[in-house]
Amino acid sequence: MEQAVPGNETQRQNPPCDAWAGEQMGGGPLPFVWLHGWGHDRTSLHRLSRLFRNDGLHWLLDQPGFGATPRLSDGVDGQAAGSAEYAENLAAIWNRLYSDSTGQEGVVLIGHSFGARVAIQFAARYPDKVAALILISGAGIPPRRSAAFRIRAFFLRQLGRVARFTDSIAGTALTDAYRQRFGSADYRMAEDMRGTLVRVIREDLSARAREVRAPTLLLYGSEDRDTPPEIGRRYEACLPIARFHELGGFGHLDILDRGAYQCEALIRGFLDDLELDHTGKHRL
């Protein structure tokens, strides 16, 4: 069932889009919200989420700029939205997800990759709304880089500045060539979302993670090159209540599909240990 979740009319620095496209399923005792990764939409979470169909009422959402949801407008200062603005926009539609229809507020919030960034921001800002946090291949802490990598990145930044300066003076198209040659696949495909992409990859959510009060499960694939397990270990050190698992043989994306049953087992064990009731409150 596809639905549009209306936003409120409050004016923010980044005004909320009118609606988030969403898909609702299930009807069991626990409420769930699922947030997909960068460059994907809610369908990337279908395989895993359907394993929990009978456990609760689920919302799978297209985040702004992906799937059927329009992107967030730039702020009044011209700055593109970051993960904090995504979290605030999610808060603007939150009552339409669960509180208005079921009276439940403490949800199981699940984020993959970029969705984990938004989930952390939301859980830190609205602790009463999140009973448990599950981050799969979660981004948000910059990976440690070698000296060689940092030197190469420095020279590439200088080359990009030269290309932009030359284009402004001579009317050339060196910047486009530079982006095609050196930009990541996400950057090349981002188009009108590039401002948000550049902003979020510069974020370090370590301090924000320390503010999260919900028990958190961290799942990372051993072969993940986009968000390596090292990031999950560092999140584990930041989060007040956290459990980390490294899943052998899985990468950034196939952890959701080929690794769905392994993720399911770990998630179920985590939720069973928390003993959440139908309101999303811990029984322990």
CSV table of C-alpha atoms in Angstrom, one decimal:
chain,number,residue,atom,x,y,z
A,1,MET,CA,0.0,0.0,0.0
A,2,GLU,CA,1.6,3.2,-1.1
A,3,GLN,CA,0.7,6.4,0.7
A,4,ALA,CA,1.8,10.0,0.9
A,5,VAL,CA,2.5,11.1,4.4
A,6,PRO,CA,1.7,14.8,4.7
A,7,GLY,CA,4.1,17.2,6.4
A,8,ASN,CA,3.2,20.1,8.6
A,9,GLU,CA,3.2,23.7,7.6
A,10,THR,CA,5.9,25.0,10.0
A,11,GLN,CA,8.5,27.0,8.2
A,12,ARG,CA,12.0,25.8,8.9
A,13,GLN,CA,15.4,26.7,7.6
A,14,ASN,CA,14.9,23.9,5.1
A,15,PRO,CA,11.1,23.8,4.6
A,16,PRO,CA,9.6,20.3,4.7
A,17,CYS,CA,8.6,18.8,1.5
A,18,ASP,CA,4.8,18.3,1.2
A,19,ALA,CA,4.9,14.6,1.7
A,20,TRP,CA,7.1,11.5,2.0
A,21,ALA,CA,6.1,8.6,-0.1
A,22,GLY,CA,5.6,5.6,2.1
A,23,GLU,CA,4.5,2.0,2.2
A,24,GLN,CA,2.7,0.5,5.1
A,25,MET,CA,2.6,-3.2,5.9
A,26,GLY,CA,2.0,-5.6,8.8
A,27,GLY,CA,-0.1,-5.0,11.9
A,28,GLY,CA,1.6,-6.8,14.8
A,29,PRO,CA,2.3,-5.3,18.2
A,30,LEU,CA,5.5,-3.3,17.5
A,31,PRO,CA,5.8,-0.1,15.4
A,32,PHE,CA,8.7,0.1,13.0
A,33,VAL,CA,10.1,2.8,10.7
A,34,TRP,CA,12.6,1.9,7.9
A,35,LEU,CA,15.0,4.4,6.3
A,36,HIS,CA,16.9,3.4,3.1
A,37,GLY,CA,20.4,4.3,2.0
A,38,TRP,CA,21.7,6.9,-0.5
A,39,GLY,CA,20.7,6.5,-4.1
A,40,HIS,CA,18.0,3.9,-3.3
A,41,ASP,CA,14.4,4.0,-2.2
A,42,ARG,CA,12.3,2.0,0.2
A,43,THR,CA,12.3,-1.1,-2.1
A,44,SER,CA,15.9,-1.8,-1.1
A,45,LEU,CA,14.5,-2.8,2.3
A,46,HIS,CA,11.7,-5.0,1.1
A,47,ARG,CA,13.5,-8.4,1.5
A,48,LEU,CA,14.6,-7.7,5.1
A,49,SER,CA,11.5,-5.8,6.3
A,50,ARG,CA,9.1,-8.5,5.0
A,51,LEU,CA,10.7,-11.0,7.4
A,52,PHE,CA,9.2,-8.9,10.2
A,53,ARG,CA,5.8,-8.4,8.6
A,54,ASN,CA,3.9,-10.2,11.4
A,55,ASP,CA,5.9,-8.5,14.2
A,56,GLY,CA,4.5,-5.0,13.9
A,57,LEU,CA,3.1,-2.1,11.9
A,58,HIS,CA,5.8,-1.0,9.4
A,59,TRP,CA,6.4,2.2,7.6
A,60,LEU,CA,9.0,2.0,4.7
A,61,LEU,CA,9.7,5.5,3.6
A,62,ASP,CA,11.2,7.2,0.5
A,63,GLN,CA,13.5,9.8,2.0
A,64,PRO,CA,13.4,13.3,0.3
A,65,GLY,CA,15.1,13.3,-3.1
A,66,PHE,CA,14.7,9.6,-3.6
A,67,GLY,CA,12.0,7.4,-4.9
A,68,ALA,CA,8.7,9.2,-5.1
A,69,THR,CA,9.5,11.9,-2.5
A,70,PRO,CA,10.7,15.3,-3.7
A,71,ARG,CA,14.0,16.6,-2.4
A,72,LEU,CA,14.1,19.1,0.5
A,73,SER,CA,14.4,22.7,-0.5
A,74,ASP,CA,17.7,24.5,0.2
A,75,GLY,CA,17.7,26.6,3.3
A,76,VAL,CA,17.2,30.4,3.4
A,77,ASP,CA,21.0,30.7,3.4
A,78,GLY,CA,21.2,28.6,0.2
A,79,GLN,CA,22.7,25.6,2.1
A,80,ALA,CA,21.6,22.2,1.1
A,81,ALA,CA,19.9,19.9,3.6
A,82,GLY,CA,22.0,17.6,5.7
A,83,SER,CA,21.1,14.7,7.9
A,84,ALA,CA,19.9,17.0,10.7
A,85,GLU,CA,17.4,18.6,8.3
A,86,TYR,CA,16.2,15.2,7.2
A,87,ALA,CA,15.6,14.2,10.8
A,88,GLU,CA,13.7,17.4,11.5
A,89,ASN,CA,11.6,16.8,8.4
A,90,LEU,CA,10.9,13.3,9.6
A,91,ALA,CA,9.7,14.7,12.9
A,92,ALA,CA,7.4,17.0,11.0
A,93,ILE,CA,5.5,14.0,9.6
A,94,TRP,CA,5.9,11.7,12.6
A,95,ASN,CA,2.4,12.0,14.0
A,96,ARG,CA,1.0,10.9,10.7
A,97,LEU,CA,3.1,7.7,10.8
A,98,TYR,CA,2.1,6.3,14.1
A,99,SER,CA,0.8,8.6,16.9
A,100,ASP,CA,-2.4,9.7,15.1
A,101,SER,CA,-3.4,6.2,14.0
A,102,THR,CA,-2.2,3.9,16.8
A,103,GLY,CA,-1.2,6.0,19.8
A,104,GLN,CA,2.2,4.4,19.7
A,105,GLU,CA,5.3,6.5,19.8
A,106,GLY,CA,8.3,4.4,20.9
A,107,VAL,CA,9.3,2.8,17.6
A,108,VAL,CA,12.0,0.5,16.3
A,109,LEU,CA,13.9,2.8,14.0
A,110,ILE,CA,16.0,1.0,11.3
A,111,GLY,CA,18.4,2.8,9.0
A,112,HIS,CA,20.7,1.5,6.3
A,113,SER,CA,23.8,3.5,5.3
A,114,PHE,CA,22.6,7.1,4.8
A,115,GLY,CA,19.4,6.2,6.5
A,116,ALA,CA,21.5,5.4,9.6
A,117,ARG,CA,22.7,9.0,9.6
A,118,VAL,CA,19.2,10.3,9.7
A,119,ALA,CA,18.2,7.7,12.3
A,120,ILE,CA,21.0,8.8,14.7
A,121,GLN,CA,20.1,12.4,14.3
A,122,PHE,CA,16.4,11.7,15.0
A,123,ALA,CA,17.0,9.4,17.9
A,124,ALA,CA,19.3,12.0,19.5
A,125,ARG,CA,16.8,14.8,19.1
A,126,TYR,CA,13.6,12.8,20.0
A,127,PRO,CA,14.6,10.1,22.5
A,128,ASP,CA,11.0,9.5,23.6
A,129,LYS,CA,10.0,8.5,20.1
A,130,VAL,CA,12.6,5.8,19.6
A,131,ALA,CA,12.5,2.6,21.7
A,132,ALA,CA,15.3,0.8,19.8
A,133,LEU,CA,17.7,1.8,17.0
A,134,ILE,CA,19.1,-0.6,14.4
A,135,LEU,CA,21.9,0.6,12.1
A,136,ILE,CA,22.9,-1.5,9.1
A,137,SER,CA,26.1,-0.5,7.3
A,138,GLY,CA,25.6,2.8,9.1
A,139,ALA,CA,27.5,5.9,7.8
A,140,GLY,CA,28.2,9.0,9.7
A,141,ILE,CA,31.7,8.7,11.1
A,142,PRO,CA,34.5,9.4,8.5
A,143,PRO,CA,36.7,6.3,8.0
A,144,ARG,CA,40.3,6.6,9.0
A,145,ARG,CA,42.4,7.3,5.9
A,146,SER,CA,46.1,6.6,5.2
A,147,ALA,CA,48.6,9.4,4.6
A,148,ALA,CA,48.7,8.5,0.9
A,149,PHE,CA,44.9,8.8,0.6
A,150,ARG,CA,45.0,12.2,2.3
A,151,ILE,CA,47.8,13.5,0.1
A,152,ARG,CA,45.9,12.3,-3.1
A,153,ALA,CA,42.7,13.9,-1.8
A,154,PHE,CA,44.5,17.2,-1.2
A,155,PHE,CA,45.9,17.3,-4.8
A,156,LEU,CA,42.5,16.4,-6.3
A,157,ARG,CA,40.9,19.3,-4.4
A,158,GLN,CA,43.5,21.6,-5.8
A,159,LEU,CA,42.9,20.3,-9.3
A,160,GLY,CA,39.2,20.8,-8.9
A,161,ARG,CA,39.8,24.5,-7.9
A,162,VAL,CA,42.0,25.0,-10.9
A,163,ALA,CA,39.3,23.5,-13.2
A,164,ARG,CA,36.6,25.8,-11.8
A,165,PHE,CA,38.8,28.8,-12.0
A,166,THR,CA,39.8,28.0,-15.6
A,167,ASP,CA,36.1,27.5,-16.6
A,168,SER,CA,35.2,30.9,-15.1
A,169,ILE,CA,37.9,32.7,-17.1
A,170,ALA,CA,38.0,30.8,-20.3
A,171,GLY,CA,34.5,29.3,-20.6
A,172,THR,CA,35.8,25.8,-20.7
A,173,ALA,CA,34.1,22.6,-19.4
A,174,LEU,CA,37.0,21.3,-17.3
A,175,THR,CA,34.9,21.0,-14.2
A,176,ASP,CA,32.5,18.5,-15.9
A,177,ALA,CA,35.4,16.5,-17.1
A,178,TYR,CA,37.0,16.6,-13.6
A,179,ARG,CA,33.7,15.3,-12.1
A,180,GLN,CA,33.4,12.5,-14.6
A,181,ARG,CA,37.0,11.4,-14.1
A,182,PHE,CA,37.4,11.8,-10.3
A,183,GLY,CA,33.9,12.0,-8.8
A,184,SER,CA,32.4,9.0,-7.1
A,185,ALA,CA,29.5,7.2,-8.7
A,186,ASP,CA,27.2,8.7,-6.1
A,187,TYR,CA,28.5,12.2,-6.9
A,188,ARG,CA,28.1,11.7,-10.7
A,189,MET,CA,24.5,10.5,-10.3
A,190,ALA,CA,23.5,13.0,-7.6
A,191,GLU,CA,22.8,15.9,-9.9
A,192,ASP,CA,20.5,18.3,-7.9
A,193,MET,CA,21.3,16.3,-4.7
A,194,ARG,CA,25.0,17.0,-4.9
A,195,GLY,CA,24.8,19.7,-2.3
A,196,THR,CA,23.3,17.3,0.2
A,197,LEU,CA,25.7,14.6,-0.7
A,198,VAL,CA,28.8,16.8,-0.2
A,199,ARG,CA,27.4,18.0,3.1
A,200,VAL,CA,26.5,14.7,4.6
A,201,ILE,CA,29.8,13.0,3.7
A,202,ARG,CA,31.6,15.7,5.6
A,203,GLU,CA,29.5,15.0,8.7
A,204,ASP,CA,30.9,13.4,11.8
A,205,LEU,CA,28.1,12.1,14.0
A,206,SER,CA,30.3,10.9,16.9
A,207,ALA,CA,29.1,13.6,19.2
A,208,ARG,CA,25.5,13.1,18.2
A,209,ALA,CA,25.7,9.4,18.8
A,210,ARG,CA,26.7,10.0,22.4
A,211,GLU,CA,23.4,11.7,22.9
A,212,VAL,CA,21.3,8.7,21.8
A,213,ARG,CA,19.5,7.0,24.6
A,214,ALA,CA,17.9,4.1,22.8
A,215,PRO,CA,19.6,0.7,22.8
A,216,THR,CA,21.3,0.3,19.5
A,217,LEU,CA,22.2,-2.7,17.3
A,218,LEU,CA,25.0,-2.2,14.8
A,219,LEU,CA,25.3,-4.6,11.8
A,220,TYR,CA,28.2,-4.4,9.4
A,221,GLY,CA,29.4,-6.6,6.6
A,222,SER,CA,33.1,-7.7,6.8
A,223,GLU,CA,33.5,-6.9,3.0
A,224,ASP,CA,31.9,-3.5,3.1
A,225,ARG,CA,34.2,-0.9,1.5
A,226,ASP,CA,31.7,2.0,1.7
A,227,THR,CA,31.1,1.8,5.5
A,228,PRO,CA,33.7,-0.7,6.8
A,229,PRO,CA,33.1,-2.4,10.2
A,230,GLU,CA,35.7,-0.1,11.7
A,231,ILE,CA,32.9,2.6,11.6
A,232,GLY,CA,30.6,0.4,13.5
A,233,ARG,CA,33.2,-0.3,16.2
A,234,ARG,CA,33.6,3.4,16.6
A,235,TYR,CA,29.9,3.9,16.9
A,236,GLU,CA,29.8,1.2,19.5
A,237,ALA,CA,32.3,3.2,21.5
A,238,CYS,CA,30.2,6.4,21.3
A,239,LEU,CA,26.7,5.0,21.8
A,240,PRO,CA,25.7,4.6,25.5
A,241,ILE,CA,24.0,1.2,24.9
A,242,ALA,CA,25.2,-0.6,21.8
A,243,ARG,CA,25.7,-4.1,20.5
A,244,PHE,CA,28.0,-4.6,17.4
A,245,HIS,CA,28.0,-7.6,15.0
A,246,GLU,CA,30.3,-8.1,12.0
A,247,LEU,CA,28.7,-10.4,9.4
A,248,GLY,CA,31.3,-12.3,7.5
A,249,GLY,CA,31.2,-12.3,3.7
A,250,PHE,CA,28.8,-9.5,3.2
A,251,GLY,CA,29.3,-6.1,1.6
A,252,HIS,CA,27.4,-2.8,1.7
A,253,LEU,CA,24.3,-3.7,-0.2
A,254,ASP,CA,24.1,-7.5,-0.2
A,255,ILE,CA,23.8,-7.5,3.6
A,256,LEU,CA,20.2,-6.5,3.0
A,257,ASP,CA,19.4,-9.3,0.5
A,258,ARG,CA,21.8,-12.2,0.7
A,259,GLY,CA,22.4,-11.5,4.3
A,260,ALA,CA,18.7,-10.9,5.2
A,261,TYR,CA,18.3,-14.0,7.3
A,262,GLN,CA,21.4,-13.4,9.2
A,263,CYS,CA,20.3,-9.8,9.9
A,264,GLU,CA,16.8,-11.1,10.9
A,265,ALA,CA,18.3,-13.5,13.5
A,266,LEU,CA,20.4,-10.8,15.1
A,267,ILE,CA,17.6,-8.3,15.1
A,268,ARG,CA,15.2,-10.7,16.6
A,269,GLY,CA,17.7,-11.6,19.3
A,270,PHE,CA,18.3,-8.0,20.1
A,271,LEU,CA,14.6,-7.1,20.3
A,272,ASP,CA,13.9,-10.2,22.4
A,273,ASP,CA,16.5,-9.2,24.9
A,274,LEU,CA,14.9,-5.7,25.1
A,275,GLU,CA,11.5,-7.3,25.7
A,276,LEU,CA,9.6,-4.4,24.1
A,277,ASP,CA,5.9,-4.3,24.7
A,278,HIS,CA,3.3,-3.1,22.2
A,279,THR,CA,3.8,0.6,23.1
A,280,GLY,CA,7.5,0.3,22.4
A,281,LYS,CA,8.5,0.5,26.1
A,282,HIS,CA,11.1,-1.8,27.6
A,283,ARG,CA,9.8,-4.4,30.0
A,284,LEU,CA,13.2,-4.9,31.5
